[in-house]
Short mmCIF file of C-alpha atoms in Angstrom, two decimals:
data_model
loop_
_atom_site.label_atom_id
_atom_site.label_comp_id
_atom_site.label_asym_id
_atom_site.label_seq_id
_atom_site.Cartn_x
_atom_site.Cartn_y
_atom_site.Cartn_z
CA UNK A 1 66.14 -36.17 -53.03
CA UNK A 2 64.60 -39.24 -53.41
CA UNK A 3 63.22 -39.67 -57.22
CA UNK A 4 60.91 -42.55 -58.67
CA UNK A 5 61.84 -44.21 -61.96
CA UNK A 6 59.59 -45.37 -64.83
CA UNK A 7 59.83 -46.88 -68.39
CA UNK A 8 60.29 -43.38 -70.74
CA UNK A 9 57.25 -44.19 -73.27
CA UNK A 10 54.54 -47.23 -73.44
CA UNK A 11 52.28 -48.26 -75.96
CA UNK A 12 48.59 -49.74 -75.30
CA UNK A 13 45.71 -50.59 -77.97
CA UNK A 14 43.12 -49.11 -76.91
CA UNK A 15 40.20 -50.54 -74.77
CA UNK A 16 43.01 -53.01 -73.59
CA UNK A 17 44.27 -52.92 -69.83
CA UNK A 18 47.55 -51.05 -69.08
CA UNK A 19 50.61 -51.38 -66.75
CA UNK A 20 52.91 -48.33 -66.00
CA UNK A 21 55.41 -49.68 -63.33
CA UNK A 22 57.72 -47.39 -61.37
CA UNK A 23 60.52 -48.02 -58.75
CA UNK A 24 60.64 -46.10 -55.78
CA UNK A 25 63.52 -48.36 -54.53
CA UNK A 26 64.22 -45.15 -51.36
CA UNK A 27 60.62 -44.87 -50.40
CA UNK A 28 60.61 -44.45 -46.51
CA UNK A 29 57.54 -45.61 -43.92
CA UNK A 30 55.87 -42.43 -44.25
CA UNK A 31 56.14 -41.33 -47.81
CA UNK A 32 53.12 -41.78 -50.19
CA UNK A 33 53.23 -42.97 -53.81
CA UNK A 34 50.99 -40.71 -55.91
CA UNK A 35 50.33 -40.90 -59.50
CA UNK A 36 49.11 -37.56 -61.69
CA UNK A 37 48.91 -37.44 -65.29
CA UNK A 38 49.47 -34.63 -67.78
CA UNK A 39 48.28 -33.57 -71.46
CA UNK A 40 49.77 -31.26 -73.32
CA UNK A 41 49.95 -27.38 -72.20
CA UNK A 42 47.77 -28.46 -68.69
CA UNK A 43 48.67 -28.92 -65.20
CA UNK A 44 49.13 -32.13 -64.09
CA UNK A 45 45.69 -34.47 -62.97
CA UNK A 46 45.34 -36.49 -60.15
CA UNK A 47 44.64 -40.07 -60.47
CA UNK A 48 45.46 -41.98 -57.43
CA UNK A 49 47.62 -42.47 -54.57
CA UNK A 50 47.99 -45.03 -51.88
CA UNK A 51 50.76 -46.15 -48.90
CA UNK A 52 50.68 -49.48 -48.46
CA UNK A 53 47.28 -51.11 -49.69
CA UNK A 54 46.25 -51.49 -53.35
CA UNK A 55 44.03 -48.63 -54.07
CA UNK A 56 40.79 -48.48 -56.48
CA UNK A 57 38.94 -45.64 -58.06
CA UNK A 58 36.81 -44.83 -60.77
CA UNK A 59 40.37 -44.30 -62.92
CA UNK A 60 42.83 -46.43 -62.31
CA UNK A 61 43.68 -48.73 -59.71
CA UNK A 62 47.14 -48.74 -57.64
CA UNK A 63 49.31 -51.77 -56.77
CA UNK A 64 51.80 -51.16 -54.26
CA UNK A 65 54.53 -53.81 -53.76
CA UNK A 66 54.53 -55.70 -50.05
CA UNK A 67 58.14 -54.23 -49.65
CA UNK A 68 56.62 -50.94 -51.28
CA UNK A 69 59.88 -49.92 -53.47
CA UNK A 70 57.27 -50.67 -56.26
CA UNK A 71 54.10 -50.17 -57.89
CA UNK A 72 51.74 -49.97 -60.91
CA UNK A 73 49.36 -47.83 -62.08
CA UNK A 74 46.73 -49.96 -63.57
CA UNK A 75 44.22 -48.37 -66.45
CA UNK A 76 41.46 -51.12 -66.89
CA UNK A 77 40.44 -50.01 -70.37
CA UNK A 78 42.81 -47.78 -72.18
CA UNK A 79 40.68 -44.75 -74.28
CA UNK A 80 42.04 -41.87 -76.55
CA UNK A 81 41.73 -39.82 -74.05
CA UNK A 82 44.47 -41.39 -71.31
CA UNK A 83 47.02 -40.62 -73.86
CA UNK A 84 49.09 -38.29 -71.44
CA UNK A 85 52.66 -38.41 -69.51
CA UNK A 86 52.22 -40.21 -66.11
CA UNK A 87 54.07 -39.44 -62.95
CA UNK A 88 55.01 -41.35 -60.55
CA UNK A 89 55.41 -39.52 -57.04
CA UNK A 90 57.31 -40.14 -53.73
CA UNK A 91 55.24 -37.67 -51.40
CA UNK A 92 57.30 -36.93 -47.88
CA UNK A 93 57.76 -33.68 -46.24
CA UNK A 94 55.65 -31.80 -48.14
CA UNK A 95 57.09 -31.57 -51.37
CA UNK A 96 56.45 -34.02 -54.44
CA UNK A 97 59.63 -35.02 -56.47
CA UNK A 98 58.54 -35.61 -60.06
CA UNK A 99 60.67 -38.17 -62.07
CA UNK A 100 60.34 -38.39 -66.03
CA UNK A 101 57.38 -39.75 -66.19
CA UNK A 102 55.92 -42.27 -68.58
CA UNK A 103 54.42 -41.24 -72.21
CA UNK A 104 51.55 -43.89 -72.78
CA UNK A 105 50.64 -43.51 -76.48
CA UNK A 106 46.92 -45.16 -76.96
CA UNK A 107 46.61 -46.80 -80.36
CA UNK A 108 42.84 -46.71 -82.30
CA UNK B 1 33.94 -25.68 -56.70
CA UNK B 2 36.51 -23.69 -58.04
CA UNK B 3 40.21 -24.82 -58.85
CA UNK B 4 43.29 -23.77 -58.61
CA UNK B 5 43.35 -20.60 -60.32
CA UNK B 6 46.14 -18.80 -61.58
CA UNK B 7 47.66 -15.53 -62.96
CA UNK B 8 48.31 -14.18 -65.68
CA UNK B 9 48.20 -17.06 -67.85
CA UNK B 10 50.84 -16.25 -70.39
CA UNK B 11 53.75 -13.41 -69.99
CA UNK B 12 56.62 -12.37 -72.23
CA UNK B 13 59.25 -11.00 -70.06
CA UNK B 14 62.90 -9.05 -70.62
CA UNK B 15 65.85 -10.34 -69.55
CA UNK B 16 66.65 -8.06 -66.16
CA UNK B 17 62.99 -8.25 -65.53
CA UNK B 18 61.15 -9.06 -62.35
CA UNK B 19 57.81 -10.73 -62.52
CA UNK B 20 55.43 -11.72 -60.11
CA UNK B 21 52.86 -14.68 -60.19
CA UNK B 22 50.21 -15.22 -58.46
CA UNK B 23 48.17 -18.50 -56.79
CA UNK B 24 44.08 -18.70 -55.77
CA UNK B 25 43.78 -22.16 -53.97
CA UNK B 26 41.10 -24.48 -54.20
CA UNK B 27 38.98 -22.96 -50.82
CA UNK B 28 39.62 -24.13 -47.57
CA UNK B 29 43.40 -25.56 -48.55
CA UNK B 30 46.24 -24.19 -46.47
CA UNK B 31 49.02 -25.43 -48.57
CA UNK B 32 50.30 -23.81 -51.78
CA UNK B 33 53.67 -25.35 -53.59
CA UNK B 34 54.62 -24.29 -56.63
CA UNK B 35 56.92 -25.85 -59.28
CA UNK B 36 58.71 -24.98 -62.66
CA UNK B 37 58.24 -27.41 -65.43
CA UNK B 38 60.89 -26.96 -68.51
CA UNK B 39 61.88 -29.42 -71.43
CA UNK B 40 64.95 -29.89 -70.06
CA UNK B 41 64.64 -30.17 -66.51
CA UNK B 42 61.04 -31.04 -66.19
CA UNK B 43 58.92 -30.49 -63.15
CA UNK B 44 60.72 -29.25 -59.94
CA UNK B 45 59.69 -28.05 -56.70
CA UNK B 46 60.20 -24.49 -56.21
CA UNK B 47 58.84 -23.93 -52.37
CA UNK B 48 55.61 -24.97 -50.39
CA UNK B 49 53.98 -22.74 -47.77
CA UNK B 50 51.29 -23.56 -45.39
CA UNK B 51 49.74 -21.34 -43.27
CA UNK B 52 52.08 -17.94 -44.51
CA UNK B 53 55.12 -20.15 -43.46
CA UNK B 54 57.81 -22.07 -45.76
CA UNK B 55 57.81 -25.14 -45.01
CA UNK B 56 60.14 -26.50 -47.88
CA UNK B 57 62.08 -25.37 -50.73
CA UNK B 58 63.63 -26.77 -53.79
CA UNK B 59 66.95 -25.95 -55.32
CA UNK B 60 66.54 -22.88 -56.65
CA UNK B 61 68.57 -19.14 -56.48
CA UNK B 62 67.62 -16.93 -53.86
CA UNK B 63 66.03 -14.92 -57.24
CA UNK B 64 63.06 -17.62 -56.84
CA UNK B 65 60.74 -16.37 -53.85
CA UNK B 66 57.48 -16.83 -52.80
CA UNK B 67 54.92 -15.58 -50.01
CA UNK B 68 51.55 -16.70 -48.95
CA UNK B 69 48.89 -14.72 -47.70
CA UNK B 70 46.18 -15.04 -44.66
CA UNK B 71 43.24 -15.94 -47.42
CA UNK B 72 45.87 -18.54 -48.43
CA UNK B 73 46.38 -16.97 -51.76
CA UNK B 74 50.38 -17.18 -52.71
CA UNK B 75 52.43 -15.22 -55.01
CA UNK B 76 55.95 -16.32 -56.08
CA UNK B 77 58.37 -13.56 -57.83
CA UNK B 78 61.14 -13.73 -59.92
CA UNK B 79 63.83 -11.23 -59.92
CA UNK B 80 66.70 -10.60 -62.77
CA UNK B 81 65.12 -12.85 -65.11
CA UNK B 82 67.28 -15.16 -66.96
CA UNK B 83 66.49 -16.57 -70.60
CA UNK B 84 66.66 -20.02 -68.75
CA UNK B 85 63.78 -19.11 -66.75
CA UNK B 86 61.04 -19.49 -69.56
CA UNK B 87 59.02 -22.25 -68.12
CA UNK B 88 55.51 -22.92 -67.15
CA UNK B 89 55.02 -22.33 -63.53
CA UNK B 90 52.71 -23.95 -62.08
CA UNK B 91 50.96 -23.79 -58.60
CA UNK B 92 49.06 -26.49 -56.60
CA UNK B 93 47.19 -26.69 -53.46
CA UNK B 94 45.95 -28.85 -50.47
CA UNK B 95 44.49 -29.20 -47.04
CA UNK B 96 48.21 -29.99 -46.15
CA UNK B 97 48.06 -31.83 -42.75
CA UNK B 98 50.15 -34.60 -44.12
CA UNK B 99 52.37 -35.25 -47.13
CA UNK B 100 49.51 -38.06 -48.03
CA UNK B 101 47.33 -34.89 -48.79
CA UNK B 102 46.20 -34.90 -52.37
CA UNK B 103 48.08 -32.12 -54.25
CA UNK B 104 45.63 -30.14 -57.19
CA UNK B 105 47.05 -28.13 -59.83
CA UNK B 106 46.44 -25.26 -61.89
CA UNK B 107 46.77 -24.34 -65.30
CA UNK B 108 49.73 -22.68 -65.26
CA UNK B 109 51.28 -19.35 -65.83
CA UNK B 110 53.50 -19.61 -69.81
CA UNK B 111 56.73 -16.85 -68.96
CA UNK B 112 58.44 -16.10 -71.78
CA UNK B 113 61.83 -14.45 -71.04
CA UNK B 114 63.48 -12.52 -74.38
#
């Protein structure tokens, strides 16, 4: 199965800009790159997702790699509150493969 | 409107056991997957159905199953419990036309297994 890799834990002050990177280095034409986050004792959040274009919304912004076996989740301004594990996700025949994910630990 | 909603929250099971969970989709989403999220393994992918058919499955024993109903409502069982199989399990749902489909998840049902 193919499976994403990111960084195991990342540290931001907070109200600075974060990068979580992740490798997808098997990502095929069709599969999507999807990011979710998750807090403690809750299902895991959508944030964004994208296939080949950089991707904006009111959370976080994506940017995919031109050969795609990349990408990073961009938070603009890091708060309290984005403190969370982050996924990375290869999306293809309709099943998400969750790596490790990333703890981001937001310093005051 | 309403999210994934799921049931019972939290369960304490005995070894031998068989419990059943069970999955309310967002409304109007055709897909329901459902995963297993431990310390040690993480989150997997259990199975996905769409439309009352499986269209997927993780690596799991045949003790793992799952249907899906006509409302789109899914229930996954577990049979012979295992220690090991104290988890959260965790359902999420889409329109799922495509794999790009966004993918929403519940809170999660806590099984304890003693």
């Amino acid at each position: 199965d193919a499976k994403t890799t990111q960084p195991n834990s990342m540290e931001s002050n907070e109200e600075e800009p974060v990068h979580l990177p992740c490798n997808h280095s098997t990502i095929s034409g069709t599969d999507y790159i999807h990011w979710y986050r998750q807090l403690p004792s809750q299902g895991p959040e959508y944030v964004i997702h994208g296939l080949t274009s950089n991707v904006n919304n009111r959370m976080a912004s994506l940017a995919i790699a031109e050969d795609r076996k990349s990408s990073t989740l961009i938070l603009h301004r890091a708060t309290l509150r984005d403190a969370a594990v982050y996924y990375c996700i290869q999306s293809g025949t309709y099943k998400y493969i969750f790596g490790t994910g990333t703890r981001l630990k937001v310093l005051a | 409107k309403a999210g994934v909603t799921q049931t019972p929250r939290y369960l304490i099971k005995t070894r031998g056991q068989q419990v059943t969970l069970s999955c309310s989709p967002i409304s109007g989403h055709r897909s329901v997957s459902w995963y297993q999220q431990t310390p040690g393994q993480g989150l997997q992918f259990l199975f996905e159905y769409f439309s009352e058919t499986q269209r997927n499955k993780g690596n799991f024993p045949g003790r793992f199953s799952g249907r899906q109903f006509s409302n789109s409502r899914s229930e996954m069982n577990v049979s012979t419990l295992e220690l090991g199989d104290s988890a959260l399990y965790l359902c999420a749902s889409s329109l799922g036309r495509s794999s790009g489909n966004t993918i929403y998840f519940g809170e999660g049902s806590w099984l304890t297994v003693v």
